[in-house]
PDB file of C-alpha atoms in Angstrom:
ATOM      1  CA  GLN A1230     110.530  89.790 101.030  1.00 86.00           C
ATOM      2  CA  VAL A1231     107.204  90.570 102.695  1.00 93.00           C
ATOM      3  CA  GLN A1232     104.087  91.746 100.936  1.00 96.00           C
ATOM      4  CA  LEU A1233     101.375  93.468 102.926  1.00 97.00           C
ATOM      5  CA  VAL A1234      97.740  93.986 102.026  1.00 98.00           C
ATOM      6  CA  GLU A1235      95.425  96.122 104.141  1.00 98.00           C
ATOM      7  CA  SER A1236      91.650  95.917 104.181  1.00 98.00           C
ATOM      8  CA  GLY A1237      88.690  97.055 106.222  1.00 98.00           C
ATOM      9  CA  GLY A1238      88.594 100.719 105.456  1.00 97.00           C
ATOM     10  CA  GLY A1239      85.530 102.617 104.344  1.00 97.00           C
ATOM     11  CA  LEU A1240      83.166 105.479 105.001  1.00 97.00           C
ATOM     12  CA  VAL A1241      81.834 105.470 108.561  1.00 97.00           C
ATOM     13  CA  GLN A1242      80.081 107.815 110.912  1.00 97.00           C
ATOM     14  CA  SER A1243      81.727 109.484 113.837  1.00 97.00           C
ATOM     15  CA  GLY A1244      81.680 107.443 117.017  1.00 97.00           C
ATOM     16  CA  VAL A1245      81.561 103.982 115.486  1.00 97.00           C
ATOM     17  CA  SER A1246      84.152 101.216 115.568  1.00 97.00           C
ATOM     18  CA  LEU A1247      86.153  99.877 112.667  1.00 97.00           C
ATOM     19  CA  ARG A1248      88.729  97.113 112.368  1.00 98.00           C
ATOM     20  CA  LEU A1249      91.483  97.164 109.804  1.00 98.00           C
ATOM     21  CA  SER A1250      93.397  94.053 108.834  1.00 98.00           C
ATOM     22  CA  CYS A1251      96.787  93.623 107.275  1.00 98.00           C
ATOM     23  CA  VAL A1252      97.720  90.251 105.822  1.00 98.00           C
ATOM     24  CA  ALA A1253     101.346  89.443 105.143  1.00 97.00           C
ATOM     25  CA  SER A1254     102.734  87.035 102.615  1.00 95.00           C
ATOM     26  CA  GLY A1255     106.224  85.675 102.718  1.00 81.00           C
ATOM     27  CA  ARG A1256     108.118  83.959 105.422  1.00 78.00           C
ATOM     28  CA  ARG A1257     109.089  85.012 108.873  1.00 91.00           C
ATOM     29  CA  PHE A1258     106.184  87.368 109.547  1.00 94.00           C
ATOM     30  CA  SER A1259     106.569  86.595 113.236  1.00 94.00           C
ATOM     31  CA  THR A1260     110.054  88.101 113.255  1.00 95.00           C
ATOM     32  CA  TYR A1261     108.858  91.575 112.299  1.00 96.00           C
ATOM     33  CA  ALA A1262     107.439  94.341 114.407  1.00 97.00           C
ATOM     34  CA  MET A1263     104.304  95.650 112.719  1.00 98.00           C
ATOM     35  CA  GLY A1264     103.446  99.300 112.641  1.00 98.00           C
ATOM     36  CA  TRP A1265     100.386 101.253 111.590  1.00 98.00           C
ATOM     37  CA  PHE A1266     100.682 104.703 110.076  1.00 98.00           C
ATOM     38  CA  ARG A1267      98.183 107.091 108.566  1.00 98.00           C
ATOM     39  CA  GLN A1268      98.332 109.899 106.073  1.00 98.00           C
ATOM     40  CA  ALA A1269      95.715 112.587 105.661  1.00 97.00           C
ATOM     41  CA  PRO A1270      95.513 114.641 102.455  1.00 93.00           C
ATOM     42  CA  GLY A1271      98.334 117.157 102.242  1.00 95.00           C
ATOM     43  CA  LYS A1272      99.990 115.889 105.415  1.00 97.00           C
ATOM     44  CA  GLU A1273     102.899 113.668 106.299  1.00 97.00           C
ATOM     45  CA  ARG A1274     102.572 110.013 107.124  1.00 98.00           C
ATOM     46  CA  ASP A1275     102.125 109.786 110.875  1.00 98.00           C
ATOM     47  CA  PHE A1276     102.807 106.996 113.326  1.00 98.00           C
ATOM     48  CA  VAL A1277      99.692 105.420 114.847  1.00 98.00           C
ATOM     49  CA  GLY A1278     101.053 102.462 116.775  1.00 98.00           C
ATOM     50  CA  VAL A1279     103.254  99.398 116.742  1.00 98.00           C
ATOM     51  CA  ILE A1280     103.183  95.844 118.017  1.00 98.00           C
ATOM     52  CA  SER A1281     106.250  93.787 118.743  1.00 97.00           C
ATOM     53  CA  SER A1282     107.039  90.646 116.810  1.00 96.00           C
ATOM     54  CA  SER A1283     105.655  88.387 119.547  1.00 95.00           C
ATOM     55  CA  GLY A1284     102.654  90.592 120.210  1.00 96.00           C
ATOM     56  CA  ALA A1285     103.648  91.101 123.816  1.00 96.00           C
ATOM     57  CA  ASN A1286     104.243  94.828 123.533  1.00 97.00           C
ATOM     58  CA  THR A1287     102.356  97.688 121.945  1.00 98.00           C
ATOM     59  CA  TYR A1288     102.863 101.433 121.779  1.00 97.00           C
ATOM     60  CA  TYR A1289     100.515 104.121 120.522  1.00 98.00           C
ATOM     61  CA  ALA A1290     100.540 107.716 119.464  1.00 98.00           C
ATOM     62  CA  ASP A1291      98.909 110.017 121.987  1.00 97.00           C
ATOM     63  CA  SER A1292      96.205 110.922 119.482  1.00 97.00           C
ATOM     64  CA  VAL A1293      94.840 107.352 119.438  1.00 98.00           C
ATOM     65  CA  LYS A1294      95.815 106.010 122.841  1.00 98.00           C
ATOM     66  CA  GLY A1295      92.806 104.529 124.614  1.00 97.00           C
ATOM     67  CA  ARG A1296      90.778 104.351 121.385  1.00 98.00           C
ATOM     68  CA  PHE A1297      92.868 102.179 119.062  1.00 98.00           C
ATOM     69  CA  THR A1298      94.250  98.719 119.759  1.00 98.00           C
ATOM     70  CA  ILE A1299      96.749  96.732 117.727  1.00 98.00           C
ATOM     71  CA  SER A1300      96.854  92.960 117.847  1.00 98.00           C
ATOM     72  CA  ARG A1301      98.359  90.227 115.720  1.00 98.00           C
ATOM     73  CA  ASP A1302      97.862  86.582 114.917  1.00 97.00           C
ATOM     74  CA  ASN A1303     101.174  85.143 113.804  1.00 96.00           C
ATOM     75  CA  ALA A1304      99.551  81.866 112.816  1.00 95.00           C
ATOM     76  CA  LYS A1305      97.472  83.795 110.278  1.00 96.00           C
ATOM     77  CA  ASN A1306     100.182  86.279 109.280  1.00 97.00           C
ATOM     78  CA  THR A1307      97.780  89.060 110.158  1.00 98.00           C
ATOM     79  CA  VAL A1308      97.896  92.240 112.191  1.00 98.00           C
ATOM     80  CA  TYR A1309      94.812  94.205 113.192  1.00 98.00           C
ATOM     81  CA  LEU A1310      94.010  97.781 114.061  1.00 98.00           C
ATOM     82  CA  GLN A1311      90.839  98.081 116.130  1.00 98.00           C
ATOM     83  CA  MET A1312      89.573 101.639 115.953  1.00 98.00           C
ATOM     84  CA  ASN A1313      86.932 102.727 118.450  1.00 98.00           C
ATOM     85  CA  SER A1314      85.137 106.045 118.826  1.00 97.00           C
ATOM     86  CA  VAL A1315      86.473 107.313 115.526  1.00 98.00           C
ATOM     87  CA  ASN A1316      86.175 110.991 114.679  1.00 97.00           C
ATOM     88  CA  ALA A1317      86.778 113.198 111.672  1.00 96.00           C
ATOM     89  CA  GLU A1318      90.441 113.656 112.611  1.00 96.00           C
ATOM     90  CA  ASP A1319      90.946 109.926 112.033  1.00 98.00           C
ATOM     91  CA  THR A1320      90.186 110.336 108.335  1.00 98.00           C
ATOM     92  CA  ALA A1321      93.254 109.197 106.418  1.00 98.00           C
ATOM     93  CA  VAL A1322      94.798 106.434 104.393  1.00 98.00           C
ATOM     94  CA  TYR A1323      96.005 103.797 106.828  1.00 98.00           C
ATOM     95  CA  TYR A1324      99.143 101.794 106.138  1.00 98.00           C
ATOM     96  CA  CYS A1325     100.647  98.791 107.827  1.00 98.00           C
ATOM     97  CA  ALA A1326     104.382  98.254 107.750  1.00 98.00           C
ATOM     98  CA  ALA A1327     106.873  95.574 108.749  1.00 97.00           C
ATOM     99  CA  GLY A1328     110.297  96.246 110.158  1.00 95.00           C
ATOM    100  CA  ARG A1329     113.040  95.165 112.533  1.00 92.00           C
ATOM    101  CA  SER A1330     114.502  98.547 113.378  1.00 87.00           C
ATOM    102  CA  THR A1331     114.422 100.124 116.813  1.00 86.00           C
ATOM    103  CA  HIS A1332     113.164 103.290 115.122  1.00 91.00           C
ATOM    104  CA  TRP A1333     109.624 102.020 115.126  1.00 92.00           C
ATOM    105  CA  LYS A1334     107.991 105.455 115.417  1.00 93.00           C
ATOM    106  CA  THR A1335     109.404 106.644 112.104  1.00 95.00           C
ATOM    107  CA  VAL A1336     108.635 105.803 108.505  1.00 95.00           C
ATOM    108  CA  SER A1337     112.278 105.002 107.880  1.00 95.00           C
ATOM    109  CA  GLY A1338     112.169 102.298 110.538  1.00 95.00           C
ATOM    110  CA  TYR A1339     110.180  99.950 108.316  1.00 97.00           C
ATOM    111  CA  ASP A1340     111.225  97.865 105.353  1.00 95.00           C
ATOM    112  CA  TYR A1341     107.904  96.845 103.847  1.00 97.00           C
ATOM    113  CA  TRP A1342     104.650  98.710 103.331  1.00 98.00           C
ATOM    114  CA  GLY A1343     101.159  97.922 102.222  1.00 98.00           C
ATOM    115  CA  GLN A1344      99.254  99.942  99.657  1.00 98.00           C
ATOM    116  CA  GLY A1345      96.991 101.499 102.255  1.00 98.00           C
ATOM    117  CA  THR A1346      93.263 101.508 102.952  1.00 98.00           C
ATOM    118  CA  GLN A1347      91.134 104.645 103.086  1.00 98.00           C
ATOM    119  CA  VAL A1348      89.182 105.481 106.215  1.00 98.00           C
ATOM    120  CA  THR A1349      86.767 108.366 105.998  1.00 98.00           C
ATOM    121  CA  VAL A1350      84.831 109.470 109.054  1.00 97.00           C
ATOM    122  CA  SER A1351      81.810 111.671 108.556  1.00 96.00           C
ATOM    123  CA  SER A1352      80.670 113.890 111.379  1.00 86.00           C
TER     124      SER A1352
END
């Protein structure tokens, strides 16, 4: 069992940077790939990016590539989402998720989810 708690969201202005954190409790955090997803009002939950269990590999959605960076610290059971040059289209609830599936771009590929943290970008 893994429990995930996100933090770092808030109301920010367009163009600034923001870092989200996701702290995991439970054992074997380092064996899970960690994904970030986001969900805007009235829309589906969309893939943002993923980091492999070791942290050696990352993959991003085209919409955030070059602006967002995912990293992890397995000693601290924490994964981060660094968001740079945010814009209004980044407004959403952001979720972190843990999984071991190869279907890491889909919601169904993850076993555990956090409760989400709201990011609102004002233009």
